[in-house]
Tab-separated table of C-alpha atoms in Angstrom:
chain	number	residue	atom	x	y	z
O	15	UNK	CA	-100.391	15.512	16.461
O	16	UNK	CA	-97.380	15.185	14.575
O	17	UNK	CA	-97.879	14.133	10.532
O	18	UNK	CA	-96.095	11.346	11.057
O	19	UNK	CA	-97.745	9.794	13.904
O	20	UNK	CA	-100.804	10.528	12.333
O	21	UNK	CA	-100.460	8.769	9.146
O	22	UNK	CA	-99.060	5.609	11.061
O	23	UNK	CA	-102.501	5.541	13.062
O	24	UNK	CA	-104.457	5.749	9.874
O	25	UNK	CA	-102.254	3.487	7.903
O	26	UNK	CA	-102.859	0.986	10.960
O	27	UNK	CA	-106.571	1.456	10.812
O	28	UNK	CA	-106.737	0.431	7.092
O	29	UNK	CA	-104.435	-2.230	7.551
O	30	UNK	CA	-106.035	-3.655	10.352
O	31	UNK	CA	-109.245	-3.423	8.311
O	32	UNK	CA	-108.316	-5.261	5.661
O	33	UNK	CA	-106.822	-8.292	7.755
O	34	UNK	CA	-109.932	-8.888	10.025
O	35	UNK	CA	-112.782	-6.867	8.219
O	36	UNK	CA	-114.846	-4.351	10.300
O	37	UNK	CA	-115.610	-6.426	13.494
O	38	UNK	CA	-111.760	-7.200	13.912
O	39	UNK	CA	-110.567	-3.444	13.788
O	40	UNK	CA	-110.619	-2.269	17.345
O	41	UNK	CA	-108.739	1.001	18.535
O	42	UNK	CA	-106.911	-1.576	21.066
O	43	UNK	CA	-105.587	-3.251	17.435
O	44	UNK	CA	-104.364	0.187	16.430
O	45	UNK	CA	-102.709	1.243	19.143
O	46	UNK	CA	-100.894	-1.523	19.035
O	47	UNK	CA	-99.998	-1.895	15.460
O	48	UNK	CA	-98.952	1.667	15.149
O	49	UNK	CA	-97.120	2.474	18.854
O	50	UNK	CA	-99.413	5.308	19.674
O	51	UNK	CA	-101.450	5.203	22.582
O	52	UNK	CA	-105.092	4.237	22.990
O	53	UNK	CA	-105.719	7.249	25.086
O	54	UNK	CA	-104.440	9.625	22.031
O	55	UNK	CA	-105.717	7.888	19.393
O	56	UNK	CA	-109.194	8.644	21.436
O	57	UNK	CA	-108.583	11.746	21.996
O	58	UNK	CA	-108.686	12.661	18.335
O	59	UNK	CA	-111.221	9.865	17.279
O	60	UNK	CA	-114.157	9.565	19.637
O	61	UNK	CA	-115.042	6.085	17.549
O	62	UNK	CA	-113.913	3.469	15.044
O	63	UNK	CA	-116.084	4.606	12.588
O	64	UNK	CA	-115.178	8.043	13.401
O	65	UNK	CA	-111.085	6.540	12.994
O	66	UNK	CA	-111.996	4.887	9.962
O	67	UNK	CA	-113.700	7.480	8.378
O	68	UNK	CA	-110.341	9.713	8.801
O	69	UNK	CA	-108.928	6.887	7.532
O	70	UNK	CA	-110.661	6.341	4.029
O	71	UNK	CA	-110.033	9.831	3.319
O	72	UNK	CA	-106.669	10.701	4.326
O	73	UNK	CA	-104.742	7.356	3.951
O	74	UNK	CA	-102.339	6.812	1.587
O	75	UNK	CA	-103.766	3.218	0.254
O	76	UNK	CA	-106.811	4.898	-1.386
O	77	UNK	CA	-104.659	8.210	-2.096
O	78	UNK	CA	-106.139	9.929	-5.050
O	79	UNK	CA	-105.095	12.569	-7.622
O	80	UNK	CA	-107.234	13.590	-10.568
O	81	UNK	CA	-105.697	13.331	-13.262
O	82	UNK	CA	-104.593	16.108	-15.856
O	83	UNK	CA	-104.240	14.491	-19.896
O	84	UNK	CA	-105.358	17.401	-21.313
O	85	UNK	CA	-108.746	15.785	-22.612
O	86	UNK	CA	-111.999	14.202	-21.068
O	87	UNK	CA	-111.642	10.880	-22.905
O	88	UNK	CA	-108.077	10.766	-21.679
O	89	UNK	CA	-108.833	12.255	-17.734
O	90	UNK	CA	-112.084	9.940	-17.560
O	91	UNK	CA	-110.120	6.457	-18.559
O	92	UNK	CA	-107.637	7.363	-15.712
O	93	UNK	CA	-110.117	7.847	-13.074
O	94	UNK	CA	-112.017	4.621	-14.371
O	95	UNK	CA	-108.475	2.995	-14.126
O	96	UNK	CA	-107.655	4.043	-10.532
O	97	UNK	CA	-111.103	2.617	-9.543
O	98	UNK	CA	-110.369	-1.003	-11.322
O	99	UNK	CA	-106.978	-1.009	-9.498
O	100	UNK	CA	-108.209	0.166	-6.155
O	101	UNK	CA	-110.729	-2.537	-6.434
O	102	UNK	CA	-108.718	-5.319	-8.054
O	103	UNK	CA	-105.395	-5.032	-6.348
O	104	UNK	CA	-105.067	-5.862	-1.877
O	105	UNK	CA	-105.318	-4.435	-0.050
O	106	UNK	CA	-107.100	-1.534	-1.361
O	107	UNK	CA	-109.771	-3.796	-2.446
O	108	UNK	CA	-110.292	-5.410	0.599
O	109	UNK	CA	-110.203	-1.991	2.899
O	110	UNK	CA	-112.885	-0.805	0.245
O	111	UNK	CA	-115.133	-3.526	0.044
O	112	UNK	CA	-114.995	-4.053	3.574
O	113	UNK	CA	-115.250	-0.377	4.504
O	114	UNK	CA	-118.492	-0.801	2.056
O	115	UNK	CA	-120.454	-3.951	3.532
O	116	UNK	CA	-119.722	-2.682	7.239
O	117	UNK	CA	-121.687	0.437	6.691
O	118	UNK	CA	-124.511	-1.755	6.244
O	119	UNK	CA	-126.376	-1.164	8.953
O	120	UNK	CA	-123.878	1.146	10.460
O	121	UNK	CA	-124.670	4.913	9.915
O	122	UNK	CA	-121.898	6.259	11.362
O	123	UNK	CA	-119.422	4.465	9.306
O	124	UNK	CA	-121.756	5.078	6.442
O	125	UNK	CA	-121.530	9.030	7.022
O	126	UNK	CA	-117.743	8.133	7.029
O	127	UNK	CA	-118.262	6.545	3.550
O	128	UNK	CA	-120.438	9.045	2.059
O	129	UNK	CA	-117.539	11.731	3.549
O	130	UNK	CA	-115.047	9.556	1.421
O	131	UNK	CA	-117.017	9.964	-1.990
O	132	UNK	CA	-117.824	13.819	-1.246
O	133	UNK	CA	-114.401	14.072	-1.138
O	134	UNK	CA	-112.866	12.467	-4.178
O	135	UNK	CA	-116.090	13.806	-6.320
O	136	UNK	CA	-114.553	17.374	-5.009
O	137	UNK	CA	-111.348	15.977	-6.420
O	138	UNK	CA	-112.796	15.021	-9.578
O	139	UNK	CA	-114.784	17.957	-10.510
O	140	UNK	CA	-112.085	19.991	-12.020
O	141	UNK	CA	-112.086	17.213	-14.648
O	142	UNK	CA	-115.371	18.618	-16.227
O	143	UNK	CA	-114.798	22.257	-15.474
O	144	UNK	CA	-111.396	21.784	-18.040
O	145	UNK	CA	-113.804	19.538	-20.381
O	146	UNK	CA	-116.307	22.590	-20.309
O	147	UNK	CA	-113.529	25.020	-20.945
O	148	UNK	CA	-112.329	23.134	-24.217
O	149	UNK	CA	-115.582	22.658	-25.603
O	150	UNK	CA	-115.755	19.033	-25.056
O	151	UNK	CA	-119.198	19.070	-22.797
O	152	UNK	CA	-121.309	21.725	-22.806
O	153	UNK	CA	-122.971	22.852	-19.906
O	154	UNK	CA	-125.631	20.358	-19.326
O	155	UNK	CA	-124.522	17.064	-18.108
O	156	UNK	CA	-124.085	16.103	-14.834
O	157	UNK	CA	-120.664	15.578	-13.733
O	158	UNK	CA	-121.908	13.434	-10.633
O	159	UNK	CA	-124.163	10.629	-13.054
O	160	UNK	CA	-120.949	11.109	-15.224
O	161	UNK	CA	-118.994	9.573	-12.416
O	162	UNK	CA	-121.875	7.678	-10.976
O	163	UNK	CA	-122.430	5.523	-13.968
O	164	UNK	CA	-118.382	5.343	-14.435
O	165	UNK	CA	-117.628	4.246	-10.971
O	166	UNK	CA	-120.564	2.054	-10.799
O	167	UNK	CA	-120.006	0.394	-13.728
O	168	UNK	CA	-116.415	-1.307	-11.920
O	169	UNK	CA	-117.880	-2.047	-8.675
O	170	UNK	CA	-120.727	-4.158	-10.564
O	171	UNK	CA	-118.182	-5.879	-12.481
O	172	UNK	CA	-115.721	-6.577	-9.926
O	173	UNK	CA	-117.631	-6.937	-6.715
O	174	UNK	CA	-121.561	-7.647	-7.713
O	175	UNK	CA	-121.059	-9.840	-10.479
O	176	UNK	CA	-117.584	-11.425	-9.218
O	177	UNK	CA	-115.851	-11.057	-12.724
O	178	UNK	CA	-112.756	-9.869	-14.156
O	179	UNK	CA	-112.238	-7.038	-16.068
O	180	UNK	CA	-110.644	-7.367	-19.342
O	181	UNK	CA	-108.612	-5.397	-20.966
O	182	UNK	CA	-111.304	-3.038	-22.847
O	183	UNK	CA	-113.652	-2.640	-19.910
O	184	UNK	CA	-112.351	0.614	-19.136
O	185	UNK	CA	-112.025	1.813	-22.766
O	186	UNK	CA	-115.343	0.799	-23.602
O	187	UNK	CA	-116.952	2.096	-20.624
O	188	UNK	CA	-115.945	5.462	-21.457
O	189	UNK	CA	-116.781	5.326	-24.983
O	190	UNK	CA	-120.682	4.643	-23.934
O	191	UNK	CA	-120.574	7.557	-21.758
O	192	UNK	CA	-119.066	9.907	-24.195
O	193	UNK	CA	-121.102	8.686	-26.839
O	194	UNK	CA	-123.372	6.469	-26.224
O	195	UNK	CA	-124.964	3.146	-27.943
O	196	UNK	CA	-127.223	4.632	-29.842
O	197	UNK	CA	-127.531	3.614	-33.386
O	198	UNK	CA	-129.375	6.907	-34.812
O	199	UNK	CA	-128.140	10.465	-34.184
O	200	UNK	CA	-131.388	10.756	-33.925
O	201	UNK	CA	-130.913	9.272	-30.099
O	202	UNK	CA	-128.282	11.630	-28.730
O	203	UNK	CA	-128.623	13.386	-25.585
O	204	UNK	CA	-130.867	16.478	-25.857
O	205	UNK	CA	-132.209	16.159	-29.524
C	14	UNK	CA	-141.164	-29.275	-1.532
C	15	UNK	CA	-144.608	-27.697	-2.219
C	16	UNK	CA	-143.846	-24.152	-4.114
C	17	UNK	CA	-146.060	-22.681	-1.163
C	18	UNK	CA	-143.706	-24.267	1.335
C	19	UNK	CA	-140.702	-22.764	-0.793
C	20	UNK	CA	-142.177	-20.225	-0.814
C	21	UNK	CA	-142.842	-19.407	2.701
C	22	UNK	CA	-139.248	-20.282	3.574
C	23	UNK	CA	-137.832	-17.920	0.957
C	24	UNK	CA	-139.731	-15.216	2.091
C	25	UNK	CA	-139.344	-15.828	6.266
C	26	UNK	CA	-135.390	-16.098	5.047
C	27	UNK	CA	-135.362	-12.384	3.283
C	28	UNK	CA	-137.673	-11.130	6.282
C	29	UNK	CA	-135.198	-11.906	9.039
C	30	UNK	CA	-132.297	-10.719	6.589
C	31	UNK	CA	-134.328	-7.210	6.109
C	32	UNK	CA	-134.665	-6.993	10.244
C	33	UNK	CA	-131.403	-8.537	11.265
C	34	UNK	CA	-128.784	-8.348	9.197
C	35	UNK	CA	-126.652	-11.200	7.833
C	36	UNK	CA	-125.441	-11.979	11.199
C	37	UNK	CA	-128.968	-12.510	12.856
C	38	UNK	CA	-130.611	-14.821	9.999
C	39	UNK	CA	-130.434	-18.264	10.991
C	40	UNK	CA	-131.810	-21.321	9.966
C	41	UNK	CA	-133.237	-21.402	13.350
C	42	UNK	CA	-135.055	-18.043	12.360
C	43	UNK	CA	-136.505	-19.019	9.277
C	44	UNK	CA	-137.731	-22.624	10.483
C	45	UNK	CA	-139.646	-20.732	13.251
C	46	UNK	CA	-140.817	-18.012	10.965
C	47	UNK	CA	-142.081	-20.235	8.109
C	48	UNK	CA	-143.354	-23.022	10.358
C	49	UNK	CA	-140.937	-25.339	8.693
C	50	UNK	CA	-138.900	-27.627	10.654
C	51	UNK	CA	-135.135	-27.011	10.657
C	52	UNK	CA	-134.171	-30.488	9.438
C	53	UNK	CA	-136.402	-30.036	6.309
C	54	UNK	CA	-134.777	-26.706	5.222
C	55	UNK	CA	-131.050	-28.254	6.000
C	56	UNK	CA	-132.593	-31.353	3.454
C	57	UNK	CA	-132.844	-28.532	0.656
C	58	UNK	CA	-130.262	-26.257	1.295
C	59	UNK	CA	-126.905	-27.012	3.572
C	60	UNK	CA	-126.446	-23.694	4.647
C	61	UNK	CA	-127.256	-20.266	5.596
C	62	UNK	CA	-125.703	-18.822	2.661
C	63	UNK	CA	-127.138	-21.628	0.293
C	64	UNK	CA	-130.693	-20.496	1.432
C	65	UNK	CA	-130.400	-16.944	0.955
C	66	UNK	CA	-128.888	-17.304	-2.031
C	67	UNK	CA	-132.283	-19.231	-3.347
C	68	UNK	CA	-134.257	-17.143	-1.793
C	69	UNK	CA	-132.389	-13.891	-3.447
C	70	UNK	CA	-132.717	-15.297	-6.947
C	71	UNK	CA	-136.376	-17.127	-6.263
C	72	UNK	CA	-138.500	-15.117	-3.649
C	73	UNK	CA	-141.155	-12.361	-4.664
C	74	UNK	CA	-139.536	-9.292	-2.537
C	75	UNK	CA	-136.634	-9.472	-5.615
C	76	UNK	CA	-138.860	-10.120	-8.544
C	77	UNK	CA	-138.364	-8.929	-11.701
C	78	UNK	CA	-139.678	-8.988	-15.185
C	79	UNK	CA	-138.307	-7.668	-17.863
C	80	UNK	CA	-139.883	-4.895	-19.723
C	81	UNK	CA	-140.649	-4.428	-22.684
C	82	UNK	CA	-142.343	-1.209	-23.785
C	83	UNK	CA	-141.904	-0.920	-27.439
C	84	UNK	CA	-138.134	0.979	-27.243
C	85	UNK	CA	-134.884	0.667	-25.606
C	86	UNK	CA	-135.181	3.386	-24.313
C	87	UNK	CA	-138.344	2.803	-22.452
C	88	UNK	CA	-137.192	-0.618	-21.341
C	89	UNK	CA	-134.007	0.921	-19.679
C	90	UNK	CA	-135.931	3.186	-17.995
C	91	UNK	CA	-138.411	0.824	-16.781
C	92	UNK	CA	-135.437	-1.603	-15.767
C	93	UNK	CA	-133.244	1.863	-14.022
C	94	UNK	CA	-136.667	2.877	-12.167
C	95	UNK	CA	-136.483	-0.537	-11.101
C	96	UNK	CA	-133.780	-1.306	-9.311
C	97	UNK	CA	-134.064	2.505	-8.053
C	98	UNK	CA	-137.237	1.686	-6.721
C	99	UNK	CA	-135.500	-1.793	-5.273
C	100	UNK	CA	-132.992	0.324	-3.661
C	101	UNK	CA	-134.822	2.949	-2.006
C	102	UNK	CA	-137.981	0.991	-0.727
C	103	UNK	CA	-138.122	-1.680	2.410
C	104	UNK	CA	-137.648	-4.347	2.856
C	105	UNK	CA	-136.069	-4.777	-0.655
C	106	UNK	CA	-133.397	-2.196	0.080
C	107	UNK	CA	-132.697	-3.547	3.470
C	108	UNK	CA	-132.126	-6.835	1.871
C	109	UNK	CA	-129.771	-6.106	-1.126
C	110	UNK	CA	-127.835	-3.912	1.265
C	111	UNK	CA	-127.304	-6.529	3.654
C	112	UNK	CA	-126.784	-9.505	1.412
C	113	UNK	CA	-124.322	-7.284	-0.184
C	114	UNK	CA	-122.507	-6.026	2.770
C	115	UNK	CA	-122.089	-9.874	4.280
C	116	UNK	CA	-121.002	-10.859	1.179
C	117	UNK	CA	-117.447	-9.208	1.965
C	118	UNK	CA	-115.222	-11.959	3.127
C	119	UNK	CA	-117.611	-14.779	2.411
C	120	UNK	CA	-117.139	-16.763	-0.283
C	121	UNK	CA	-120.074	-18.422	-0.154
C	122	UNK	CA	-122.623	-15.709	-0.049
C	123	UNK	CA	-120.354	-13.778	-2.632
C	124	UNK	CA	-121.283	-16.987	-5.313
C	125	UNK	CA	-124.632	-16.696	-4.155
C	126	UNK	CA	-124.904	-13.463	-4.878
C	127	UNK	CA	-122.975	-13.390	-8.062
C	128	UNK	CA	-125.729	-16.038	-9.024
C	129	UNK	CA	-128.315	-13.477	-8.317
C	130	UNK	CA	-126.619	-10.977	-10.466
C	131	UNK	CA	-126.375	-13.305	-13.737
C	132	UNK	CA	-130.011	-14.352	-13.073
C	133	UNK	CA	-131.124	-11.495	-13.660
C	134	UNK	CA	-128.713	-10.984	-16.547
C	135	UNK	CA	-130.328	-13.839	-18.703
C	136	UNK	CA	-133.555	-12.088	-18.225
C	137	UNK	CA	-132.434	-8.819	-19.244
C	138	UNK	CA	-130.866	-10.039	-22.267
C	139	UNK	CA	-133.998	-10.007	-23.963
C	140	UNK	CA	-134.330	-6.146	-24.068
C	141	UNK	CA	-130.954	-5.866	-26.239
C	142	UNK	CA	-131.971	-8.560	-28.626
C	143	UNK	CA	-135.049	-6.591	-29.614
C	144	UNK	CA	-133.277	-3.357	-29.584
C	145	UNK	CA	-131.239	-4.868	-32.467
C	146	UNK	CA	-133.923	-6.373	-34.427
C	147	UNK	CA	-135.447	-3.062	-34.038
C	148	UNK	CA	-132.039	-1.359	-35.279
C	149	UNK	CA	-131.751	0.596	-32.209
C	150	UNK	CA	-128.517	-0.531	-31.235
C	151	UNK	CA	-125.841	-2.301	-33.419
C	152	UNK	CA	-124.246	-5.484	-33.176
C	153	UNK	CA	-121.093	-3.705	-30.821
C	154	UNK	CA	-122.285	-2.525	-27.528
C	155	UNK	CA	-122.230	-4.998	-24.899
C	156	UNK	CA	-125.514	-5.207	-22.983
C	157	UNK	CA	-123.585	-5.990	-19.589
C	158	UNK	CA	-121.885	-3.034	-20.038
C	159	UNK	CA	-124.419	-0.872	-20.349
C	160	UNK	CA	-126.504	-2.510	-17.109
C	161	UNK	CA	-122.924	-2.217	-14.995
C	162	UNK	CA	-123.062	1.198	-16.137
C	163	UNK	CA	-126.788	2.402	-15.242
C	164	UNK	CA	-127.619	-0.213	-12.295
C	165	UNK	CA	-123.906	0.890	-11.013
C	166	UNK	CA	-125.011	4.472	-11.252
C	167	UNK	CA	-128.120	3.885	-9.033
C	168	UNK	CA	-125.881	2.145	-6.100
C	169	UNK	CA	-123.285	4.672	-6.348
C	170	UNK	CA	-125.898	7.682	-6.305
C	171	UNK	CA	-128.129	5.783	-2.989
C	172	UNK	CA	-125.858	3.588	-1.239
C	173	UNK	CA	-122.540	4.825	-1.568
C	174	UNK	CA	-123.364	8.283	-1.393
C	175	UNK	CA	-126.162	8.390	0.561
C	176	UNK	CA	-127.927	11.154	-1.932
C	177	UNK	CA	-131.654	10.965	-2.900
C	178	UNK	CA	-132.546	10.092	-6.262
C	179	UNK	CA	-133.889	13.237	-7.853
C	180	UNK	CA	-136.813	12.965	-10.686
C	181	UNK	CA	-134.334	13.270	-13.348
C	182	UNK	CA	-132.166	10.650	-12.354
C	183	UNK	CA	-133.465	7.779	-14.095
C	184	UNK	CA	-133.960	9.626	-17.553
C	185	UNK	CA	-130.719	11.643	-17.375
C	186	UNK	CA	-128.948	7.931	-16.462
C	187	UNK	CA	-130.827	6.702	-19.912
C	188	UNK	CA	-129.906	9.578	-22.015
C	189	UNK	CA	-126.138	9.666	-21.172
C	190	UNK	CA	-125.878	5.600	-22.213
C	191	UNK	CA	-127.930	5.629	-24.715
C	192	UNK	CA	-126.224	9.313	-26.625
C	193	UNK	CA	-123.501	10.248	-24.968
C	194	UNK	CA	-122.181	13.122	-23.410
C	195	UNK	CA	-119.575	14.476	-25.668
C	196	UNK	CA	-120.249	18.127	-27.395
C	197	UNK	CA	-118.876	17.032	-30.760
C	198	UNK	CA	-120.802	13.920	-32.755
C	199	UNK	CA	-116.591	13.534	-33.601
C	200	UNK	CA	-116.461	11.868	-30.000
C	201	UNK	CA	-119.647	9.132	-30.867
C	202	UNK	CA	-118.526	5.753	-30.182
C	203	UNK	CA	-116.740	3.682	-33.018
C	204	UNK	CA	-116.130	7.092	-34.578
């Protein structure tokens, strides 16, 4: 299939998504939306969660590039950034949140999902390996909880709990995971 | 109402969420479930989302009590194992993902659950108050911030991505909040 055509039909999918949540995306809607056969889009997509799952990791809307500051503090506030505007700013927050309370019940769509998050963490671990190299972590903690508690920590805010995130959420998030709220030295990781 | 007539309702309500899904509770349901006629649960709550959201903040299968073990450290891990245990056990798990995963593109529910959220909040709050008086923590961090980080980290790790929780999880989650994960004491927050 030509780029092209392919990146309409998952554009479509997302869109489609984020207008009329998971029970209004059908393959009929994305045929239609994007001018490319049902048959085809079939052909390549045996389901819509299969379609969708292509979708959340290919798209455009929820593109992702790890970012390169030259220093953990300043690589892990980017990444906590990019999640706060993917989940603050349509329709990104609607295909994600959707995408998210369809798999519910759903385990094909939630393979799809855990397929998405494989993939950016794959994205994201080059983050710590450049940390590592300067010194900044030693070898011991876990990027994954790193990004875990990180990524977490914005969908609570934003979708759980329903509020907005001022302007030092993001600073201050990554301040507790780089140093924690300890009061002693006496409480810091591995002592 | 009788509590034990609450009660019962509550309960038949996050039942027919944990077999059903957000789509198959109705008020219908939970009338024949608790024994309850349908009138007398519209009386008390005017809707299907109105009733779960009681039921999330008020019925047993959600309870919680705050800990409190003697450190902050203790009670995060007691609260962390928690909502781990919450997570990965039915019905409990089949209910939180579900009330979550309706909540998408329903207002209602969202508030409910949002509700739920800053219940438990207030009853968390506690543990941060003595970990001050007890000089484990100074006056800056925010306590929501710190349960958005480590109750984020336990949806992320289960529900998102789908991975078990290991046996360090919940102590490795503690330890990065509470010291940090930065090589150099240079990187401590506030520093």
């Amino acid at each position: 299939m030509a780029p092209r055509r392919k990146h309409d039909i998952l554009n479509a999918t997302l869109d489609l998504l984020a207008e009329k949540g998971y029970e209004g995306l059908t393959v009929e809607g994305v045929a239609e939306r994007s001018g490319v056969n049902k048959t085809t889009i079939y052909r390549w997509w045996p389901s819509k969660a299969a379609l969708l799952g292509a979708a959340l990791v290919e798209a455009r809307a929820l593109d992702f590039e790890a970012p390169d500051t030259g220093s953990l503090r300043g690589d892990l506030h980017a990444v906590v950034e990019a999640t706060a505007r993917l989940l603050t700013t349509p329709p990104a927050s609607d295909i994600a949140v959707a995408a998210l309370g369809a798999a519910a019940g759903n385990p094909e769509l939630a393979a799809a999902i855990q397929g998405f998050f494989a993939d950016r963490y794959a994205r994201e671990l080059p983050i710590f390996e450049r940390a590592r190299a300067r010194g900044e972590i030693d070898d011991e903690p876990d990027p994954m909880m790193i990004m875990d508690l990180l990524a977490g920590a914005v969908w609570l805010r934003v979708v759980f709990r329903g509020l907005p995130l001022d302007e030092s959420f993001t600073g201050d998030a990554v301040s507790v995971v780089l140093g924690g709220v300890a009061a002693e030295p006496g409480s810091r990781r591995g002592d």
